[in-house]
Short mmCIF file of C-alpha atoms in Angstrom, two decimals:
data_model
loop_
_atom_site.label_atom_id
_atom_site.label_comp_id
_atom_site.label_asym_id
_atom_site.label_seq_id
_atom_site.Cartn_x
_atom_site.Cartn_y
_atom_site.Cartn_z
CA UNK X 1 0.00 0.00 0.00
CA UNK X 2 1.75 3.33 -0.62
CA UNK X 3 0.48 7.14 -0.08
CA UNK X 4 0.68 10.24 -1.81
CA UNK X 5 1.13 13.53 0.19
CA UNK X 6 1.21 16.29 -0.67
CA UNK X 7 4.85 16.65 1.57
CA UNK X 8 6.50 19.56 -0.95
CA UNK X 9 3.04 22.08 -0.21
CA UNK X 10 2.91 21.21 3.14
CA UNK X 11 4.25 23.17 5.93
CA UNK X 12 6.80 21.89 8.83
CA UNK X 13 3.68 22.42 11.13
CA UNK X 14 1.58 20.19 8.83
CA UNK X 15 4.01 17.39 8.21
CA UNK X 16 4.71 17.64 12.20
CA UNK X 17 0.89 17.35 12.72
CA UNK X 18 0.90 14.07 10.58
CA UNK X 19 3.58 12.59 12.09
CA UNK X 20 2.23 12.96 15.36
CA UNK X 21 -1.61 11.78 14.23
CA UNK X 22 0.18 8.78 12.60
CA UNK X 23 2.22 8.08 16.12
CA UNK X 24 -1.04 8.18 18.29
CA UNK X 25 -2.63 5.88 15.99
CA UNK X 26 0.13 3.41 16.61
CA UNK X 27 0.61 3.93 20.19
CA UNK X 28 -2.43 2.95 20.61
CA UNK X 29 -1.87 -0.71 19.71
CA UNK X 30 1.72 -1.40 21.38
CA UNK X 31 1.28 -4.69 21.66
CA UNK X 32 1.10 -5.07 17.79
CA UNK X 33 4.55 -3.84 17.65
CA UNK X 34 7.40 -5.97 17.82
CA UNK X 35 10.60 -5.20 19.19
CA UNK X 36 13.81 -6.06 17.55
CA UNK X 37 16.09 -8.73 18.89
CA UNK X 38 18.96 -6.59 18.94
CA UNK X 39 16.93 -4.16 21.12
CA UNK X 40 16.18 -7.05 23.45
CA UNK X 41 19.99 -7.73 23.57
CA UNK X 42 21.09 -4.01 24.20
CA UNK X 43 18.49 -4.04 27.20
CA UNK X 44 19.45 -6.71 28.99
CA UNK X 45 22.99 -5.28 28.98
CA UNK X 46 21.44 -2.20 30.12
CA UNK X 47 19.81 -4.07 33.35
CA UNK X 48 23.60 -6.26 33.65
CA UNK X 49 25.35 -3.03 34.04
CA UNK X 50 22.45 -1.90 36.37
CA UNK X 51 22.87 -5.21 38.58
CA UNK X 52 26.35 -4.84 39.00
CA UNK X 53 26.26 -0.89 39.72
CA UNK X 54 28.04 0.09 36.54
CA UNK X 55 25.60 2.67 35.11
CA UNK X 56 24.75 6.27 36.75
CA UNK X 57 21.55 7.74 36.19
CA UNK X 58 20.38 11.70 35.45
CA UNK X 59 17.42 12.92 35.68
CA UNK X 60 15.85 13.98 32.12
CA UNK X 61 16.54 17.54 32.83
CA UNK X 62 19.81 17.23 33.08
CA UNK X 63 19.93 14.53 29.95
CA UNK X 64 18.57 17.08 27.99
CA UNK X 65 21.33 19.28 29.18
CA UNK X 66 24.15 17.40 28.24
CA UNK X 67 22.74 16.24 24.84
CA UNK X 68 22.48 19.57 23.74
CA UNK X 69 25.83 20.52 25.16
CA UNK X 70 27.27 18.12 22.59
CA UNK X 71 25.74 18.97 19.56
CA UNK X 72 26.06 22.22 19.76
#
């Protein structure tokens, strides 16, 4: 099934506003969504390092922070 929109008349507001309709829709249905393997593998790394006290944790604030610190 493809779509044609109209993407080169419509505004960065419009195309934002699609994206984001298109997102609720599927957030409504997580379960029909299935995750990768690889993202299964890179989480349970994530909750080893946990376990054995090897990852710090920010709060998103500061996240934010920092990622903006180093692309800019």
């Amino acid at each position: 099934m493809s779509f044609n929109l109209p993407l080169k008349d419509m505004s960065l507001h419009e195309k934002l506003a699609a994206m984001e309709s298109l997102w609720e829709d599927i957030a409504r249905t997580p379960e029909a969504i299935e995750s990768p393997a690889w993202h299964k593998d890179i989480l349970d790394e994530r909750r080893q390092r946990v376990a054995e006290g090897r990852s710090q944790f920010v709060d998103w604030e500061t996240a934010k922070a920092d990622i903006r610190n180093k692309v800019s």
